[in-house]
PDB file of C-alpha atoms in Angstrom:
ATOM      1  CA  MET A   1       0.000   0.000   0.000  1.00  0.00           C
ATOM      2  CA  GLU A   2       1.474   3.325  -1.172  1.00  0.00           C
ATOM      3  CA  LEU A   3       1.715   6.034   1.500  1.00  0.00           C
ATOM      4  CA  PRO A   4       0.365   9.506   0.696  1.00  0.00           C
ATOM      5  CA  LYS A   5       3.059  11.876  -0.605  1.00  0.00           C
ATOM      6  CA  ASN A   6       2.861  14.280   2.344  1.00  0.00           C
ATOM      7  CA  ILE A   7       3.354  11.425   4.846  1.00  0.00           C
ATOM      8  CA  GLN A   8       6.290  10.072   2.822  1.00  0.00           C
ATOM      9  CA  HIS A   9       7.823  13.530   2.959  1.00  0.00           C
ATOM     10  CA  GLN A  10       7.273  13.763   6.732  1.00  0.00           C
ATOM     11  CA  ILE A  11       8.867  10.339   7.258  1.00  0.00           C
ATOM     12  CA  ALA A  12      11.895  11.315   5.181  1.00  0.00           C
ATOM     13  CA  GLN A  13      12.278  14.480   7.269  1.00  0.00           C
ATOM     14  CA  PHE A  14      11.834  12.460  10.462  1.00  0.00           C
ATOM     15  CA  GLN A  15      14.588  10.035   9.445  1.00  0.00           C
ATOM     16  CA  GLN A  16      16.916  12.918   8.596  1.00  0.00           C
ATOM     17  CA  ILE A  17      16.383  14.486  12.013  1.00  0.00           C
ATOM     18  CA  GLN A  18      16.761  11.071  13.640  1.00  0.00           C
ATOM     19  CA  GLN A  19      20.229  10.828  12.060  1.00  0.00           C
ATOM     20  CA  GLN A  20      21.081  14.293  13.355  1.00  0.00           C
ATOM     21  CA  ALA A  21      19.913  13.216  16.830  1.00  0.00           C
ATOM     22  CA  GLN A  22      22.189  10.175  16.675  1.00  0.00           C
ATOM     23  CA  ALA A  23      25.139  12.366  15.660  1.00  0.00           C
ATOM     24  CA  ILE A  24      24.432  14.757  18.566  1.00  0.00           C
ATOM     25  CA  SER A  25      24.125  11.860  20.984  1.00  0.00           C
ATOM     26  CA  MET A  26      27.519  10.527  19.844  1.00  0.00           C
ATOM     27  CA  GLN A  27      29.006  14.001  20.231  1.00  0.00           C
ATOM     28  CA  LYS A  28      27.664  14.120  23.789  1.00  0.00           C
ATOM     29  CA  GLN A  29      29.162  10.738  24.580  1.00  0.00           C
ATOM     30  CA  GLY A  30      32.521  11.910  23.209  1.00  0.00           C
ATOM     31  CA  VAL A  31      32.491  15.039  25.365  1.00  0.00           C
ATOM     32  CA  GLU A  32      31.441  13.064  28.464  1.00  0.00           C
ATOM     33  CA  LEU A  33      34.290  10.649  27.855  1.00  0.00           C
ATOM     34  CA  GLN A  34      36.794  13.511  27.569  1.00  0.00           C
ATOM     35  CA  ILE A  35      35.454  15.042  30.803  1.00  0.00           C
ATOM     36  CA  LYS A  36      35.891  11.739  32.630  1.00  0.00           C
ATOM     37  CA  GLU A  37      39.416  11.334  31.247  1.00  0.00           C
ATOM     38  CA  THR A  38      40.430  14.865  32.197  1.00  0.00           C
ATOM     39  CA  GLU A  39      38.990  14.494  35.716  1.00  0.00           C
ATOM     40  CA  LYS A  40      40.873  11.225  36.148  1.00  0.00           C
ATOM     41  CA  ALA A  41      44.118  12.824  34.952  1.00  0.00           C
ATOM     42  CA  LEU A  42      43.626  15.739  37.394  1.00  0.00           C
ATOM     43  CA  GLU A  43      42.993  13.281  40.205  1.00  0.00           C
ATOM     44  CA  GLU A  44      46.158  11.378  39.329  1.00  0.00           C
ATOM     45  CA  LEU A  45      48.128  14.655  39.155  1.00  0.00           C
ATOM     46  CA  LYS A  46      46.977  15.532  42.688  1.00  0.00           C
ATOM     47  CA  LYS A  47      48.630  12.376  43.983  1.00  0.00           C
ATOM     48  CA  THR A  48      52.023  13.247  42.477  1.00  0.00           C
ATOM     49  CA  GLU A  49      54.772  15.165  44.265  1.00  0.00           C
ATOM     50  CA  GLU A  50      55.449  18.785  43.275  1.00  0.00           C
ATOM     51  CA  ASP A  51      58.858  17.939  41.776  1.00  0.00           C
ATOM     52  CA  SER A  52      57.702  14.848  39.864  1.00  0.00           C
ATOM     53  CA  ASP A  53      58.587  14.506  36.217  1.00  0.00           C
ATOM     54  CA  ILE A  54      55.442  15.280  34.265  1.00  0.00           C
ATOM     55  CA  TYR A  55      55.183  15.293  30.490  1.00  0.00           C
ATOM     56  CA  LYS A  56      52.687  16.530  27.969  1.00  0.00           C
ATOM     57  CA  THR A  57      52.201  14.646  24.741  1.00  0.00           C
ATOM     58  CA  ALA A  58      52.859  16.525  21.522  1.00  0.00           C
ATOM     59  CA  GLY A  59      52.305  14.016  18.734  1.00  0.00           C
ATOM     60  CA  ASN A  60      54.956  11.356  19.199  1.00  0.00           C
ATOM     61  CA  LEU A  61      56.959  13.534  21.549  1.00  0.00           C
ATOM     62  CA  LEU A  62      56.722  13.982  25.295  1.00  0.00           C
ATOM     63  CA  ILE A  63      57.527  17.463  26.561  1.00  0.00           C
ATOM     64  CA  LYS A  64      58.433  18.052  30.193  1.00  0.00           C
ATOM     65  CA  VAL A  65      56.083  20.473  31.946  1.00  0.00           C
ATOM     66  CA  LYS A  66      55.658  21.935  35.419  1.00  0.00           C
ATOM     67  CA  LYS A  67      52.941  20.426  37.606  1.00  0.00           C
ATOM     68  CA  ASP A  68      51.057  23.678  38.266  1.00  0.00           C
ATOM     69  CA  GLU A  69      51.140  24.595  34.564  1.00  0.00           C
ATOM     70  CA  ILE A  70      49.639  21.318  33.390  1.00  0.00           C
ATOM     71  CA  ASN A  71      47.201  21.380  36.282  1.00  0.00           C
ATOM     72  CA  GLN A  72      45.913  24.783  35.202  1.00  0.00           C
ATOM     73  CA  GLU A  73      45.783  23.648  31.584  1.00  0.00           C
ATOM     74  CA  LEU A  74      43.660  20.627  32.494  1.00  0.00           C
ATOM     75  CA  GLU A  75      41.363  22.711  34.724  1.00  0.00           C
ATOM     76  CA  ASP A  76      40.788  25.107  31.803  1.00  0.00           C
ATOM     77  CA  LYS A  77      40.197  22.195  29.463  1.00  0.00           C
ATOM     78  CA  LEU A  78      37.672  20.725  31.896  1.00  0.00           C
ATOM     79  CA  GLU A  79      35.803  24.011  32.124  1.00  0.00           C
ATOM     80  CA  THR A  80      35.584  24.272  28.318  1.00  0.00           C
ATOM     81  CA  LEU A  81      34.450  20.650  28.053  1.00  0.00           C
ATOM     82  CA  LYS A  82      31.724  21.140  30.662  1.00  0.00           C
ATOM     83  CA  LEU A  83      30.446  24.168  28.784  1.00  0.00           C
ATOM     84  CA  ARG A  84      30.453  22.157  25.576  1.00  0.00           C
ATOM     85  CA  GLU A  85      28.591  19.349  27.352  1.00  0.00           C
ATOM     86  CA  LYS A  86      25.851  21.792  28.427  1.00  0.00           C
ATOM     87  CA  THR A  87      25.438  23.047  24.854  1.00  0.00           C
ATOM     88  CA  VAL A  88      25.290  19.545  23.373  1.00  0.00           C
ATOM     89  CA  LYS A  89      22.782  18.452  26.037  1.00  0.00           C
ATOM     90  CA  ARG A  90      20.551  21.401  25.179  1.00  0.00           C
ATOM     91  CA  GLN A  91      20.836  20.555  21.476  1.00  0.00           C
ATOM     92  CA  GLU A  92      19.926  16.940  22.262  1.00  0.00           C
ATOM     93  CA  GLU A  93      16.877  17.929  24.314  1.00  0.00           C
ATOM     94  CA  ARG A  94      15.658  20.226  21.539  1.00  0.00           C
ATOM     95  CA  ILE A  95      16.090  17.634  18.805  1.00  0.00           C
ATOM     96  CA  MET A  96      14.462  14.848  20.862  1.00  0.00           C
ATOM     97  CA  LYS A  97      11.466  17.089  21.501  1.00  0.00           C
ATOM     98  CA  LYS A  98      11.228  17.829  17.789  1.00  0.00           C
ATOM     99  CA  LEU A  99      11.416  14.105  16.994  1.00  0.00           C
ATOM    100  CA  GLN A 100       8.587  13.341  19.428  1.00  0.00           C
ATOM    101  CA  GLU A 101       6.428  16.052  17.893  1.00  0.00           C
ATOM    102  CA  MET A 102       7.130  14.770  14.396  1.00  0.00           C
ATOM    103  CA  GLN A 103       6.416  11.185  15.414  1.00  0.00           C
ATOM    104  CA  GLN A 104       3.089  12.256  16.879  1.00  0.00           C
ATOM    105  CA  SER A 105       2.175  14.231  13.785  1.00  0.00           C
ATOM    106  CA  ILE A 106       3.119  11.308  11.465  1.00  0.00           C
ATOM    107  CA  GLN A 107       1.106   8.860  13.560  1.00  0.00           C
ATOM    108  CA  GLU A 108      -1.910  11.158  13.443  1.00  0.00           C
ATOM    109  CA  ALA A 109      -1.530  11.635   9.695  1.00  0.00           C
ATOM    110  CA  MET A 110      -1.248   7.868   9.186  1.00  0.00           C
ATOM    111  CA  GLN A 111      -4.257   7.118  11.335  1.00  0.00           C
ATOM    112  CA  GLY A 112      -6.166   9.782   9.404  1.00  0.00           C
ATOM    113  CA  SER A 113      -5.255   8.153   6.104  1.00  0.00           C
ATOM    114  CA  GLY A 114      -5.994   4.640   7.398  1.00  0.00           C
ATOM    115  CA  THR A 115      -2.404   3.319   7.327  1.00  0.00           C
ATOM    116  CA  SER A 116      -0.678   1.791  10.331  1.00  0.00           C
ATOM    117  CA  PRO A 117       2.293   3.704  11.807  1.00  0.00           C
ATOM    118  CA  GLY A 118       5.538   1.724  11.777  1.00  0.00           C
ATOM    119  CA  LEU A 119       8.348   4.077  12.681  1.00  0.00           C
ATOM    120  CA  GLY A 120      11.517   2.561  14.043  1.00  0.00           C
ATOM    121  CA  THR A 121      11.813   4.722  17.136  1.00  0.00           C
TER     122      THR A 121
ATOM    123  CA  MET B   1      -4.739  -6.393   9.592  1.00  0.00           C
ATOM    124  CA  GLU B   2      -4.055  -6.819  13.323  1.00  0.00           C
ATOM    125  CA  ASP B   3      -1.351  -9.416  12.572  1.00  0.00           C
ATOM    126  CA  ARG B   4       0.303  -7.119  10.051  1.00  0.00           C
ATOM    127  CA  LYS B   5       0.345  -4.265  12.563  1.00  0.00           C
ATOM    128  CA  ARG B   6       1.830  -6.480  15.294  1.00  0.00           C
ATOM    129  CA  LEU B   7       4.380  -7.838  12.792  1.00  0.00           C
ATOM    130  CA  GLU B   8       5.497  -4.309  11.923  1.00  0.00           C
ATOM    131  CA  GLU B   9       5.865  -3.526  15.623  1.00  0.00           C
ATOM    132  CA  ILE B  10       7.926  -6.651  16.272  1.00  0.00           C
ATOM    133  CA  VAL B  11      10.144  -6.076  13.237  1.00  0.00           C
ATOM    134  CA  ASN B  12      10.829  -2.535  14.460  1.00  0.00           C
ATOM    135  CA  GLN B  13      11.644  -3.842  17.930  1.00  0.00           C
ATOM    136  CA  ILE B  14      13.941  -6.547  16.530  1.00  0.00           C
ATOM    137  CA  ASN B  15      15.796  -3.988  14.388  1.00  0.00           C
ATOM    138  CA  LEU B  16      16.177  -1.661  17.356  1.00  0.00           C
ATOM    139  CA  TYR B  17      17.494  -4.393  19.686  1.00  0.00           C
ATOM    140  CA  GLN B  18      19.759  -5.763  16.959  1.00  0.00           C
ATOM    141  CA  GLY B  19      21.222  -2.283  16.433  1.00  0.00           C
ATOM    142  CA  GLN B  20      21.871  -1.928  20.164  1.00  0.00           C
ATOM    143  CA  ALA B  21      23.429  -5.391  20.317  1.00  0.00           C
ATOM    144  CA  ASP B  22      25.801  -4.507  17.442  1.00  0.00           C
ATOM    145  CA  ILE B  23      26.891  -1.295  19.183  1.00  0.00           C
ATOM    146  CA  ILE B  24      27.512  -3.105  22.495  1.00  0.00           C
ATOM    147  CA  GLN B  25      29.456  -5.826  20.661  1.00  0.00           C
ATOM    148  CA  GLN B  26      31.697  -3.180  19.061  1.00  0.00           C
ATOM    149  CA  GLN B  27      32.248  -1.500  22.425  1.00  0.00           C
ATOM    150  CA  ILE B  28      33.161  -4.833  24.016  1.00  0.00           C
ATOM    151  CA  GLU B  29      35.736  -5.390  21.264  1.00  0.00           C
ATOM    152  CA  THR B  30      37.245  -1.931  21.885  1.00  0.00           C
ATOM    153  CA  ILE B  31      37.521  -2.667  25.614  1.00  0.00           C
ATOM    154  CA  ARG B  32      39.079  -6.045  24.881  1.00  0.00           C
ATOM    155  CA  VAL B  33      41.787  -4.312  22.796  1.00  0.00           C
ATOM    156  CA  SER B  34      42.449  -1.853  25.667  1.00  0.00           C
ATOM    157  CA  ILE B  35      42.739  -4.714  28.159  1.00  0.00           C
ATOM    158  CA  SER B  36      45.219  -6.596  26.016  1.00  0.00           C
ATOM    159  CA  ASP B  37      47.201  -3.353  25.637  1.00  0.00           C
ATOM    160  CA  LEU B  38      47.351  -3.095  29.435  1.00  0.00           C
ATOM    161  CA  GLU B  39      48.428  -6.731  29.629  1.00  0.00           C
ATOM    162  CA  VAL B  40      51.408  -5.926  27.407  1.00  0.00           C
ATOM    163  CA  VAL B  41      52.458  -3.108  29.787  1.00  0.00           C
ATOM    164  CA  GLU B  42      51.882  -5.383  32.773  1.00  0.00           C
ATOM    165  CA  SER B  43      54.099  -8.075  31.313  1.00  0.00           C
ATOM    166  CA  THR B  44      56.829  -5.551  30.372  1.00  0.00           C
ATOM    167  CA  LEU B  45      56.803  -4.026  33.872  1.00  0.00           C
ATOM    168  CA  ASN B  46      57.027  -7.485  35.407  1.00  0.00           C
ATOM    169  CA  ASN B  47      59.986  -8.488  33.250  1.00  0.00           C
ATOM    170  CA  ILE B  48      62.028  -5.285  33.267  1.00  0.00           C
ATOM    171  CA  LYS B  49      63.300  -5.651  36.836  1.00  0.00           C
ATOM    172  CA  GLY B  50      67.068  -6.021  36.970  1.00  0.00           C
ATOM    173  CA  ALA B  51      67.493  -5.545  33.239  1.00  0.00           C
ATOM    174  CA  GLU B  52      69.459  -2.301  33.660  1.00  0.00           C
ATOM    175  CA  GLY B  53      72.165  -1.965  31.031  1.00  0.00           C
ATOM    176  CA  ALA B  54      70.544  -4.542  28.773  1.00  0.00           C
ATOM    177  CA  GLU B  55      70.608  -3.925  25.048  1.00  0.00           C
ATOM    178  CA  THR B  56      67.185  -3.145  23.662  1.00  0.00           C
ATOM    179  CA  LEU B  57      65.679  -2.229  20.301  1.00  0.00           C
ATOM    180  CA  VAL B  58      63.587   0.936  20.187  1.00  0.00           C
ATOM    181  CA  PRO B  59      60.916   0.934  17.482  1.00  0.00           C
ATOM    182  CA  VAL B  60      61.066   4.066  15.305  1.00  0.00           C
ATOM    183  CA  GLY B  61      58.293   3.057  12.910  1.00  0.00           C
ATOM    184  CA  ALA B  62      57.900   1.007   9.712  1.00  0.00           C
ATOM    185  CA  GLY B  63      59.505  -2.031  11.323  1.00  0.00           C
ATOM    186  CA  SER B  64      62.763  -0.142  11.980  1.00  0.00           C
ATOM    187  CA  PHE B  65      64.626  -0.085  15.301  1.00  0.00           C
ATOM    188  CA  LEU B  66      67.434   1.793  17.019  1.00  0.00           C
ATOM    189  CA  VAL B  67      69.791  -0.071  19.298  1.00  0.00           C
ATOM    190  CA  ALA B  68      69.672   1.343  22.828  1.00  0.00           C
ATOM    191  CA  GLU B  69      70.665   0.474  26.350  1.00  0.00           C
ATOM    192  CA  LEU B  70      68.230   0.399  29.262  1.00  0.00           C
ATOM    193  CA  LYS B  71      69.249   3.196  31.602  1.00  0.00           C
ATOM    194  CA  ASN B  72      66.514   3.158  34.205  1.00  0.00           C
ATOM    195  CA  THR B  73      64.429   0.140  35.118  1.00  0.00           C
ATOM    196  CA  GLU B  74      63.146   1.557  38.405  1.00  0.00           C
ATOM    197  CA  GLU B  75      60.785   4.080  36.853  1.00  0.00           C
ATOM    198  CA  VAL B  76      58.484   4.298  33.888  1.00  0.00           C
ATOM    199  CA  ILE B  77      56.757   7.199  32.138  1.00  0.00           C
ATOM    200  CA  MET B  78      53.106   6.348  31.837  1.00  0.00           C
ATOM    201  CA  SER B  79      50.110   8.046  30.344  1.00  0.00           C
ATOM    202  CA  ILE B  80      47.367   9.134  32.746  1.00  0.00           C
ATOM    203  CA  GLY B  81      45.065  10.262  29.919  1.00  0.00           C
ATOM    204  CA  ALA B  82      44.184  13.726  28.594  1.00  0.00           C
ATOM    205  CA  GLY B  83      47.590  13.927  26.903  1.00  0.00           C
ATOM    206  CA  VAL B  84      49.555  13.840  30.154  1.00  0.00           C
ATOM    207  CA  ALA B  85      52.223  11.343  31.239  1.00  0.00           C
ATOM    208  CA  ILE B  86      53.904  10.946  34.623  1.00  0.00           C
ATOM    209  CA  LYS B  87      57.126   9.316  35.723  1.00  0.00           C
ATOM    210  CA  LYS B  88      56.221   6.588  38.169  1.00  0.00           C
ATOM    211  CA  LYS B  89      57.979   3.962  40.212  1.00  0.00           C
ATOM    212  CA  ILE B  90      57.470   0.514  38.665  1.00  0.00           C
ATOM    213  CA  LYS B  91      55.483  -0.627  41.716  1.00  0.00           C
ATOM    214  CA  ASP B  92      53.085   2.363  41.517  1.00  0.00           C
ATOM    215  CA  ALA B  93      52.769   1.955  37.764  1.00  0.00           C
ATOM    216  CA  LYS B  94      51.813  -1.686  38.204  1.00  0.00           C
ATOM    217  CA  GLU B  95      49.117  -0.680  40.703  1.00  0.00           C
ATOM    218  CA  LEU B  96      47.704   1.897  38.291  1.00  0.00           C
ATOM    219  CA  VAL B  97      47.674  -0.636  35.448  1.00  0.00           C
ATOM    220  CA  ALA B  98      45.919  -3.182  37.677  1.00  0.00           C
ATOM    221  CA  GLU B  99      43.288  -0.577  38.669  1.00  0.00           C
ATOM    222  CA  ASP B 100      42.632   0.402  35.043  1.00  0.00           C
ATOM    223  CA  LYS B 101      42.439  -3.238  33.999  1.00  0.00           C
ATOM    224  CA  ALA B 102      39.963  -4.094  36.778  1.00  0.00           C
ATOM    225  CA  GLU B 103      37.801  -1.105  35.844  1.00  0.00           C
ATOM    226  CA  LEU B 104      37.779  -2.118  32.177  1.00  0.00           C
ATOM    227  CA  GLN B 105      36.998  -5.728  33.012  1.00  0.00           C
ATOM    228  CA  ASN B 106      34.129  -4.619  35.218  1.00  0.00           C
ATOM    229  CA  THR B 107      32.696  -2.448  32.425  1.00  0.00           C
ATOM    230  CA  MET B 108      33.147  -5.293  29.941  1.00  0.00           C
ATOM    231  CA  ASN B 109      31.268  -7.703  32.227  1.00  0.00           C
ATOM    232  CA  LYS B 110      28.387  -5.251  32.602  1.00  0.00           C
ATOM    233  CA  MET B 111      28.239  -4.841  28.833  1.00  0.00           C
ATOM    234  CA  ALA B 112      28.330  -8.603  28.287  1.00  0.00           C
ATOM    235  CA  ASN B 113      25.370  -8.905  30.690  1.00  0.00           C
ATOM    236  CA  ASN B 114      23.432  -6.282  28.751  1.00  0.00           C
ATOM    237  CA  LEU B 115      24.253  -8.059  25.507  1.00  0.00           C
ATOM    238  CA  GLN B 116      23.013 -11.320  26.992  1.00  0.00           C
ATOM    239  CA  LYS B 117      19.722  -9.675  28.023  1.00  0.00           C
ATOM    240  CA  ILE B 118      19.228  -8.237  24.527  1.00  0.00           C
ATOM    241  CA  SER B 119      20.016 -11.611  22.946  1.00  0.00           C
ATOM    242  CA  GLU B 120      17.371 -13.250  25.170  1.00  0.00           C
ATOM    243  CA  ILE B 121      14.784 -10.666  24.083  1.00  0.00           C
ATOM    244  CA  LEU B 122      15.704 -11.262  20.429  1.00  0.00           C
ATOM    245  CA  VAL B 123      15.356 -15.020  20.893  1.00  0.00           C
ATOM    246  CA  GLN B 124      11.867 -14.449  22.323  1.00  0.00           C
ATOM    247  CA  LEU B 125      10.794 -12.031  19.577  1.00  0.00           C
ATOM    248  CA  SER B 126      12.015 -13.966  16.547  1.00  0.00           C
ATOM    249  CA  PRO B 127       9.615 -16.963  16.740  1.00  0.00           C
ATOM    250  CA  GLU B 128       6.658 -14.607  17.239  1.00  0.00           C
ATOM    251  CA  ALA B 129       7.730 -12.622  14.174  1.00  0.00           C
ATOM    252  CA  ASP B 130       8.046 -15.873  12.149  1.00  0.00           C
ATOM    253  CA  GLU B 131       4.564 -16.976  13.209  1.00  0.00           C
ATOM    254  CA  LEU B 132       3.020 -13.613  12.359  1.00  0.00           C
ATOM    255  CA  LEU B 133       4.797 -13.494   8.999  1.00  0.00           C
ATOM    256  CA  LYS B 134       3.390 -16.921   8.165  1.00  0.00           C
ATOM    257  CA  SER B 135      -0.108 -15.897   9.157  1.00  0.00           C
ATOM    258  CA  VAL B 136       0.094 -12.577   7.238  1.00  0.00           C
ATOM    259  CA  LYS B 137       1.320 -14.435   4.131  1.00  0.00           C
ATOM    260  CA  GLU B 138      -1.481 -16.986   4.411  1.00  0.00           C
ATOM    261  CA  SER B 139      -4.187 -14.345   4.866  1.00  0.00           C
ATOM    262  CA  GLU B 140      -2.854 -12.249   1.971  1.00  0.00           C
ATOM    263  CA  GLY B 141      -1.823 -15.057  -0.324  1.00  0.00           C
TER     264      GLY B 141
END
């Protein structure tokens, strides 16, 4: 049974936004992972003595750095990452809301046209 | 009509669970690689004791090596993530490796449990889908 053109169009749009939502969700996971890694590194740095040998990776090289310098650098990085996490979370909430609205509207349109809704959500 | 509707629902569910199972499987593989990487470090740290002055080959890429001599077997520079590495005593390094390995193994076990649960759901859904498909085909054919 052929779906009406307007419903087909809505489904195509829905699938496009669903892909965007997946991409945003992966972005969020990536940022969360970086936050966890940075927090763990900061925790590990706390346990080290002030005069310990600490290095920063620069490609294949390791460059010696001072503890307070790298500590500050990681704190700054963490702050930026947390800000980024907030933004991505907001984006995710917005897109999920849009998806729900679209799903509802497609289901209503399908019921109206007598076809059964079968979206993979 | 009812059967067709239920079949569509089940097929959607199966696809969704299958997709999740594939993702978890990939993640388990990634963790397995990380664990075996840690096992290499563990084995190196265990075997390096007393090897000071020993001749060693340092990989410089493309299967090429430089000949070097081990200068310090009491300490090791190890990554703590986020692009930072710290010089650690072998004993402390071993502890850190063991902690990381235990954490990864724990995560892997949890994921394997989730995968098992999804597989059980899929096993339950598949026969129902087969039955419905048969009945839809019969009623339409």
